[in-house]
Structures are given as C-alpha cells and as structure tokens.
Amino acid sequence: MLGLMGAMEDEVRLIREDLDEVVELDGPCELLRGRLDGTPVVLAKCGIGKVNAALAASAMVQAGATSIVFTGVAGAVAPGLGIGDVVVGDKFRQHDADDTAFGNPIGIVPGEPAFWEPDPDLSTKVLGALRALEGPRGHHVVAGTIVSGDQFIAQAEKVAWLRTTFDASAVEMEGAALAQAASHLGVPFAVVRILSDSADGDATSDFPAFLNDAARRGRDLAHALAQA
Ligand code: ADE
C-alpha cells in the first residue's frame, strides 16, 4: 500500500480532499487510510521536524504502508536551483547532528551511516512522474542531496555552509529522519521537495507565498503515483 507523507497542512490538504473511502486511524499524527483514484493509500500529516517524521513513518508501516513517498517544500541550496524547481533526494544527511567531539565528521548520528539513500526503483518512478508533470511547466527536476535538521534556514551564510559541507541541493526538516526511520523499518521510501525559498534572508516571506503552488503540484504527483 502506497504511503504518502507531508509535514504541514498545506502539504497534505489537497491530497486529503481527493481521497475516497476515508478512515481515520489512531496514531501519533493525523493518519488516514483511503483510496486515491481507486488505489489504497495511507496519508500522514506528520508535523514539522525530524522526530515527527520518524514517528509517522513507523505508524504508517503499522497501518500497512509498504512504501512511503514524502512530498513537501524545501529551501534551495545548490547553485542553479531556485523557487519552483524540484529536488528528489538521492542522499540524505542530518546537518544538525554533531558528534565532532568524538572525532566524527559533522552530520553523523553515532551508530548510523554517513548518509542514507532512497529506494532506487521508487525514486526512478517518482522522477519519471515528476519530469512528465513538471517539464512542460518549465521547472527543473533534479536528483540531489537533501539535508535535514530541526532548523528553518533563513541565512545565506548557512546556505553556503550546507553547500560546501554536505554538497546539498535542498534543506528541509524531515527527509533524513524519514530516511533513517525507513531504513530501520525496512520500507522503501522517496522524498520530493518543491523549492519554496532560497533559505536566505527572504525565506520567511517566500516560503508562505509559495505553499499553494506546492500543494497543487504535490497533489498532481500523488495522483500520478496512484495511477502508475
Ligand atoms: N522548508 C522550506 N524552506 C525551508 C528552509 N528554508 N529551511 C528549512 N526547511 C524548509
């Protein structure tokens, strides 16, 4: 069963509206089972941040999800990417993990790998669906490193640091936690991020202005995956 995850109301609202046969499930966050274009799905609104994403992933698997696709917004980090472009994570790192006191490089959670990778087949499927949807709209769709942390980034210097330290394409607050949880749970996952801001001094005004557009595009992807 396809699992669809978003963090915020705007990231799940339009998908929820299109679900049929909706059943509300108990869980650590809003968790719904239903059908999208006839396909059974589990939809979670996990809430913001790494812990919420990990909790939701676990609850979705318990509810029967056999794959999880996160759709949401992120800040642009790589040069050449801007608002409206799309990043599908091909590597995930937690930029706020710091075990440097014990000699580890920055971004390592002790006992965990240096980075996580998504399921290749699911990511290829997601990339294909996105290129069909977004290409004609003129947006770049790229695979790249997504870095996550419990921080909203709104500072050009921090963006430069994320770029040079992690070779990141996008920054957000859940993807690498879903990656860590999914790897422990043994469930295939993919993360899609539509860039809502450039994580710089304008980020706090760009981000809310862009959410409706991102919501529509997340819904279109969910339909394409349900119909695949
Ligand atoms: N999600 C969208 N924009 C973001 C940013 N600038 N930092 C962290 N998460 C985000």
XYZ file of N, CA and C and ligand atoms in Angstrom, residues 8 11 73-76 95 147 149 151-154 171-174 193-200 203-204 207, ligand 1:
94
model
N 3.107 19.525 6.766
C 2.209 20.630 7.120
C 0.866 20.467 6.426
N 0.793 20.795 2.799
C 1.438 19.721 2.033
C 0.517 18.508 1.851
N 7.844 21.007 0.740
C 8.663 22.121 0.273
C 10.034 22.100 0.962
N 10.973 22.832 0.372
C 12.327 22.918 0.935
C 12.970 24.210 0.485
N 14.066 24.549 1.133
C 14.871 25.683 0.719
C 15.906 25.224 -0.304
N 16.149 26.055 -1.328
C 17.152 25.746 -2.358
C 18.550 25.977 -1.783
N 21.977 17.613 8.968
C 23.005 18.647 9.106
C 23.177 19.120 10.534
N 19.458 17.737 2.864
C 19.894 17.786 4.263
C 18.736 18.237 5.125
N 17.288 19.087 9.267
C 17.612 19.439 10.645
C 16.417 20.134 11.260
N 15.759 22.970 12.101
C 16.044 24.406 11.956
C 15.437 24.895 10.651
N 14.695 26.009 10.693
C 14.305 26.676 9.449
C 15.471 27.577 9.060
N 16.045 27.346 7.897
C 17.253 28.080 7.488
C 16.843 29.350 6.734
N 17.317 30.481 7.197
C 16.987 31.769 6.575
C 18.207 32.685 6.621
N 17.413 21.991 1.551
C 17.373 21.848 3.014
C 15.931 21.872 3.481
N 15.623 20.941 4.389
C 14.279 20.878 4.968
C 14.377 20.274 6.363
N 13.261 19.779 6.896
C 13.267 19.432 8.310
C 12.791 18.004 8.618
N 12.594 17.179 7.579
C 12.064 15.832 7.843
C 12.730 14.704 7.058
N 10.938 17.307 -2.978
C 10.857 18.643 -2.385
C 10.758 19.695 -3.483
N 9.677 20.443 -3.432
C 9.484 21.574 -4.326
C 10.086 22.788 -3.606
N 10.948 23.529 -4.289
C 11.709 24.581 -3.597
C 10.851 25.834 -3.430
N 10.649 26.202 -2.167
C 9.739 27.302 -1.828
C 10.480 28.593 -1.542
N 11.804 28.492 -1.349
C 12.594 29.663 -0.949
C 14.050 29.321 -1.149
N 14.915 30.313 -0.943
C 16.350 30.070 -1.119
C 17.078 30.005 0.215
N 16.331 29.773 1.305
C 16.898 29.598 2.647
C 17.750 30.798 3.074
N 17.484 31.959 2.476
C 18.259 33.166 2.777
C 17.390 34.173 3.544
N 13.651 34.122 3.012
C 12.974 32.818 3.110
C 11.648 32.894 3.867
N 11.593 33.695 4.926
C 10.364 33.682 5.736
C 9.196 34.333 5.004
N 8.552 31.606 1.568
C 8.035 30.281 1.931
C 6.502 30.250 2.008
N 11.336 24.109 4.282
C 11.110 25.037 3.332
N 12.042 26.011 3.359
C 12.897 25.670 4.363
C 14.047 26.286 4.894
N 14.500 27.439 4.406
N 14.674 25.677 5.934
C 14.201 24.523 6.434
N 13.098 23.900 5.981
C 12.451 24.478 4.940
